[in-house]
XYZ file of C-alpha atoms in Angstrom:
376
model
C 0.203 0.284 -0.087
C 2.721 2.324 0.511
C 4.012 2.216 -3.035
C 0.616 2.860 -4.695
C 0.112 5.992 -1.714
C 3.876 7.390 -3.416
C 2.117 7.067 -6.581
C -1.204 9.058 -5.734
C 1.107 11.584 -4.545
C 2.906 11.986 -7.424
C 0.232 11.707 -9.941
C -1.038 15.075 -7.326
C 1.915 16.834 -7.025
C 2.892 16.415 -10.800
C -1.039 18.078 -11.406
C -0.664 20.804 -9.265
C 3.327 21.311 -10.150
C 5.025 23.395 -13.078
C 3.035 23.171 -16.058
C 0.365 25.393 -14.470
C 1.797 28.067 -16.269
C 0.817 26.989 -19.971
C -3.043 27.957 -20.388
C -2.494 29.124 -24.395
C -5.673 28.504 -25.001
C -7.736 30.653 -22.678
C -10.216 28.672 -20.080
C -11.647 25.345 -21.198
C -14.409 23.608 -20.424
C -13.704 19.267 -19.700
C -16.546 16.458 -19.229
C -15.535 13.802 -17.304
C -17.557 10.779 -17.574
C -16.700 8.126 -15.089
C -18.484 5.428 -12.761
C -19.221 6.113 -9.702
C -17.119 4.805 -6.748
C -19.421 5.825 -3.563
C -18.794 4.212 -0.180
C -15.778 2.285 -2.430
C -14.071 5.608 -2.814
C -12.185 6.144 0.036
C -10.707 2.765 0.071
C -8.000 2.908 -1.784
C -6.134 6.630 -2.733
C -5.654 5.607 -6.124
C -8.898 4.787 -7.376
C -8.124 7.548 -9.566
C -10.862 6.304 -12.001
C -14.126 7.343 -10.967
C -16.031 10.190 -10.727
C -14.747 10.933 -6.862
C -11.170 10.574 -7.743
C -12.036 12.296 -11.798
C -8.283 10.870 -13.268
C -6.230 12.830 -10.333
C -6.443 15.868 -12.768
C -9.160 18.436 -10.713
C -6.387 20.225 -9.358
C -4.765 20.718 -11.999
C -6.500 21.778 -14.415
C -8.659 24.096 -12.374
C -5.550 25.671 -11.384
C -5.134 26.991 -15.036
C -8.485 28.307 -14.748
C -10.339 25.347 -16.991
C -13.782 24.493 -16.023
C -13.782 20.531 -14.874
C -17.529 18.889 -14.845
C -17.486 15.353 -13.724
C -20.394 12.945 -13.335
C -21.511 9.585 -13.913
C -25.180 10.420 -15.524
C -24.977 9.768 -19.370
C -28.043 8.431 -20.508
C -31.719 10.565 -21.803
C -32.005 14.105 -23.009
C -32.152 14.471 -19.845
C -29.151 13.581 -17.829
C -26.238 15.571 -16.572
C -23.887 14.875 -19.827
C -26.466 16.698 -22.107
C -26.664 19.956 -19.555
C -23.246 20.717 -20.836
C -23.243 19.180 -24.598
C -23.485 22.357 -26.330
C -20.362 24.598 -24.650
C -17.851 21.594 -23.643
C -15.029 21.867 -25.436
C -13.122 17.974 -24.131
C -15.339 14.911 -22.875
C -13.623 12.382 -21.213
C -14.697 8.937 -20.456
C -14.129 5.717 -20.185
C -14.735 2.501 -22.135
C -16.231 1.017 -18.627
C -18.854 3.628 -18.305
C -19.016 4.571 -21.641
C -20.690 8.240 -23.010
C -21.951 7.074 -26.408
C -21.367 10.367 -28.107
C -23.589 9.858 -31.004
C -23.685 12.047 -34.527
C -26.844 13.617 -32.650
C -24.829 14.619 -29.715
C -21.964 16.047 -31.948
C -24.155 17.955 -33.845
C -24.919 19.732 -30.401
C -21.506 20.277 -29.230
C -20.237 23.100 -31.284
C -17.091 24.265 -29.009
C -16.633 20.510 -29.187
C -12.799 19.746 -30.247
C -11.007 17.370 -28.468
C -12.815 13.576 -27.076
C -10.525 11.834 -24.895
C -11.186 8.076 -23.944
C -9.584 7.532 -20.637
C -8.290 3.651 -21.612
C -8.492 1.748 -25.091
C -11.504 1.520 -27.206
C -12.904 3.893 -28.766
C -16.574 2.841 -30.599
C -18.605 4.126 -28.548
C -18.367 7.016 -30.370
C -19.804 7.841 -33.884
C -16.520 8.115 -35.253
C -17.188 8.765 -38.658
C -19.298 11.863 -37.078
C -16.408 12.947 -35.421
C -14.216 12.947 -38.505
C -16.862 14.785 -40.337
C -17.164 17.319 -38.064
C -13.461 18.175 -37.686
C -12.944 16.520 -34.102
C -10.230 14.840 -32.704
C -10.145 11.839 -31.061
C -7.783 10.053 -29.096
C -7.250 7.093 -26.843
C -4.644 5.659 -23.996
C -2.728 3.611 -26.340
C -1.451 0.739 -24.284
C -2.355 1.707 -20.701
C -4.737 -1.345 -19.684
C -3.185 -4.126 -22.371
C -1.386 -5.854 -19.601
C -4.413 -6.087 -17.425
C -6.946 -6.853 -20.197
C -4.659 -9.658 -21.213
C -4.296 -11.328 -17.596
C -7.470 -11.361 -16.917
C -8.223 -13.084 -20.079
C -5.778 -15.433 -19.433
C -7.887 -15.975 -16.156
C -11.285 -16.432 -17.835
C -9.784 -18.972 -19.445
C -8.313 -21.516 -16.317
C -12.142 -20.798 -14.657
C -14.007 -21.537 -17.541
C -12.039 -24.685 -18.021
C -11.512 -25.573 -14.533
C -15.190 -25.472 -14.179
C -14.158 -23.110 -11.231
C -17.341 -20.997 -10.991
C -19.504 -24.657 -9.629
C -17.503 -25.547 -7.237
C -17.392 -22.099 -5.042
C -20.706 -21.952 -5.445
C -21.242 -25.286 -3.800
C -18.452 -23.917 -0.755
C -20.924 -21.164 -0.651
C -24.326 -22.798 -0.401
C -22.680 -25.638 1.641
C -22.801 -28.710 -0.562
C -19.913 -30.469 -1.673
C -20.404 -32.590 -4.603
C -16.839 -33.107 -6.759
C -17.918 -34.978 -9.619
C -20.649 -32.258 -10.271
C -17.392 -29.878 -11.275
C -14.552 -33.123 -12.256
C -17.114 -34.068 -14.843
C -16.491 -31.017 -16.733
C -13.280 -29.840 -15.898
C -10.373 -29.637 -17.896
C -6.478 -28.650 -18.151
C -5.142 -26.015 -20.155
C -2.013 -27.938 -21.258
C -2.399 -29.752 -24.888
C -5.630 -27.138 -25.627
C -5.603 -25.191 -28.915
C -5.732 -22.153 -28.178
C -6.724 -19.145 -30.844
C -7.020 -15.405 -30.655
C -9.083 -13.569 -33.219
C -7.094 -10.396 -33.047
C -2.802 -10.258 -32.197
C -2.930 -6.663 -31.571
C -0.978 -5.460 -28.276
C -3.026 -7.324 -26.428
C -4.008 -10.529 -28.571
C 0.223 -10.370 -28.712
C 0.724 -10.270 -24.390
C -2.025 -13.807 -24.426
C -0.114 -15.577 -26.600
C 3.229 -14.412 -24.515
C 1.551 -15.861 -21.774
C 0.094 -18.901 -22.892
C 2.908 -20.148 -24.221
C 4.492 -21.398 -20.610
C 1.488 -23.603 -20.600
C 1.984 -25.742 -23.659
C -0.475 -25.436 -25.772
C -0.681 -25.165 -29.312
C -1.152 -21.141 -30.328
C -3.056 -19.780 -33.690
C -3.782 -16.314 -33.747
C -5.760 -14.563 -37.069
C -5.219 -11.011 -37.561
C -5.364 -8.239 -40.431
C -1.614 -8.833 -39.856
C 0.927 -11.580 -39.020
C 2.940 -10.984 -36.277
C 6.620 -10.266 -36.683
C 8.582 -13.543 -37.468
C 10.837 -13.304 -35.008
C 8.123 -12.933 -32.366
C 5.644 -15.435 -34.220
C 8.729 -17.846 -33.533
C 9.415 -16.755 -30.117
C 6.072 -17.350 -29.049
C 5.213 -20.727 -31.412
C 2.211 -19.215 -32.750
C 1.207 -19.877 -36.067
C -0.897 -17.676 -38.388
C -4.238 -18.406 -39.575
C -5.608 -16.366 -42.710
C -9.073 -17.499 -42.754
C -10.984 -17.188 -39.225
C -13.050 -19.689 -40.200
C -10.886 -22.309 -41.131
C -9.622 -21.714 -37.582
C -12.233 -21.946 -35.465
C -13.105 -25.099 -35.579
C -9.866 -26.309 -34.782
C -10.137 -24.596 -31.316
C -10.640 -25.700 -28.153
C -10.863 -21.605 -26.380
C -11.177 -18.917 -28.676
C -10.180 -15.548 -27.326
C -11.676 -12.145 -29.129
C -9.077 -9.616 -29.350
C -10.397 -7.281 -32.401
C -11.494 -3.900 -32.216
C -15.881 -3.001 -32.402
C -16.267 -1.759 -36.032
C -19.142 -2.118 -38.544
C -17.225 -5.210 -40.011
C -16.782 -6.526 -36.749
C -20.180 -5.989 -35.275
C -22.181 -9.371 -34.758
C -19.172 -11.139 -36.509
C -19.810 -13.686 -34.350
C -23.506 -14.758 -35.495
C -25.118 -18.754 -35.128
C -24.067 -19.799 -38.213
C -20.523 -18.673 -37.666
C -20.533 -20.069 -34.026
C -22.095 -23.083 -35.673
C -18.852 -23.376 -37.201
C -17.374 -23.778 -33.638
C -16.013 -27.445 -31.803
C -18.395 -27.710 -29.680
C -17.470 -27.822 -26.281
C -16.020 -24.700 -27.348
C -14.587 -22.095 -24.465
C -14.553 -18.399 -25.728
C -13.550 -15.380 -23.816
C -14.582 -12.083 -24.781
C -12.919 -9.380 -22.887
C -13.119 -6.445 -26.215
C -16.501 -5.106 -26.788
C -19.874 -7.500 -26.247
C -21.716 -5.908 -29.576
C -19.199 -8.301 -31.918
C -20.913 -11.197 -31.101
C -24.591 -11.947 -31.517
C -26.029 -11.917 -27.926
C -29.102 -14.283 -28.619
C -27.331 -16.611 -30.439
C -24.303 -16.976 -27.596
C -26.569 -17.323 -25.506
C -28.556 -20.263 -26.879
C -25.320 -22.004 -27.824
C -24.554 -21.794 -23.947
C -27.904 -23.401 -23.261
C -27.425 -25.952 -25.428
C -23.617 -26.381 -25.020
C -22.243 -26.143 -28.142
C -20.520 -23.803 -25.564
C -18.927 -25.250 -22.426
C -18.344 -21.279 -21.085
C -18.539 -18.176 -22.461
C -16.154 -15.364 -20.243
C -15.637 -12.193 -20.289
C -16.557 -8.459 -19.105
C -17.976 -6.517 -22.270
C -21.598 -6.518 -22.696
C -24.489 -4.239 -25.379
C -24.810 -2.202 -23.588
C -23.521 -0.947 -20.757
C -24.255 -0.896 -18.104
C -26.064 -4.358 -18.858
C -29.727 -4.049 -18.308
C -31.024 -6.942 -15.839
C -32.954 -8.666 -18.455
C -29.540 -9.450 -20.512
C -29.898 -12.788 -21.518
C -25.920 -13.541 -20.750
C -26.659 -12.705 -16.881
C -28.915 -15.837 -17.025
C -27.179 -18.594 -19.141
C -25.265 -21.339 -17.801
C -21.730 -22.104 -17.411
C -20.802 -18.257 -18.066
C -17.753 -16.535 -16.294
C -19.005 -12.717 -16.757
C -18.346 -9.987 -14.634
C -19.610 -6.525 -15.109
C -16.400 -4.246 -17.389
C -13.703 -4.475 -14.537
C -10.012 -6.286 -16.807
C -9.014 -3.060 -18.072
C -9.769 -1.008 -15.132
C -7.111 -1.876 -12.405
C -5.639 0.293 -10.077
C -2.391 -0.173 -12.073
C -3.938 0.822 -15.108
C -6.308 3.840 -14.105
C -3.027 5.216 -13.240
C -1.932 4.868 -16.088
C -4.543 5.713 -18.474
C -5.373 9.221 -16.335
C -1.634 10.071 -16.545
C -1.686 9.206 -20.226
C -5.021 11.534 -20.472
C -3.763 14.481 -18.627
C -0.331 14.170 -20.851
C -2.550 14.684 -23.493
C -4.866 17.214 -21.767
C -1.557 19.137 -21.788
C -0.403 18.815 -24.748
C -3.544 19.798 -26.443
C -3.565 23.105 -24.045
C -0.295 23.941 -25.895
C -1.191 23.239 -29.773
C 1.148 20.325 -29.409
C 0.899 16.465 -31.292
C -0.428 13.770 -29.028
C 1.863 10.449 -29.904
C 0.680 9.115 -32.935
C -0.434 5.886 -31.534
C -2.781 7.783 -30.097
C -4.810 8.969 -32.136
C -7.955 7.677 -33.308
C -9.050 10.217 -35.278
C -7.181 12.808 -36.279
C -7.728 15.491 -38.775
C -10.715 13.493 -40.842
C -8.882 10.580 -41.240
C -10.066 7.759 -38.909
C -7.566 5.545 -37.192
C -6.044 2.367 -39.666
C -7.798 -0.689 -37.141
C -11.228 1.590 -37.406
C -11.256 1.783 -41.108
């Protein structure tokens, strides 16, 4: 805990430090949309990714004369966010509690210049509309890749080992070894395929190597040959040819118009009966009902992830009630470590924005009317 407190103090010190002198563009109105922490807000000094923590940048922004509005209220015509859309200059939001930035909202936002994602994944924004309006869209690339890759490995093991029914037995005062063991498997020797081998996909493959799995990946681009050899992963150009080979499939592709609904009833039917699927990418990549039906029939032996559509997930979302799932709220990329990284990255980009400087190239999702390649 001492390490985390020191990191928090460092973040605050930087926030209130010498960069307050740079106010070249005058006062700006910045709106942040984050999840509310409530009773948990004071339990960790580094809990900065919530409304109460406000990314740890309130003091720094206000010391420069900027206005900083933070809320979790983002839906409907009378929500808090709607009150500020017309005159805000910057909107910061996260994939964990996304403010859906529609073409309609962009049209209303007469002063809007910058849309920042504190984290990775900007599909909550209508990117073509943002590009047409001349807005800049950026995210903190790499800020939570380790966090998400670790979580994917966790869910693979939880589902393969049939862990959750065993835990539930203990909580309910039961003891039935056969009820767990009849569908528990080792990870070693299994074929694991990742759909997408970008930063997160590559990290997952590297972490799977010690488990002696047969590793496959499908992506637009092939991994560097030396890294591919080091990991021991095989490139599969044809997704539909890869799927039947896999005992475990992990979704690591961004949500685009091409990948929306990519895993429908027909594609799921091509998978091996008893497949395990982990999806920490985006919920809308999957056909919601097709997944629920395949879990109920047993074609999918286990489905795990933390992404839903929409978010927060409604109480009647079928994934809440389907059998053999390991679903949680959207948490994989918002560990305390990740929060500190994406808070620092958001602060850095705001500082560059105020100074009129460019962002790191890999952070841009929309710049000067052009979408990043993964969203084209």
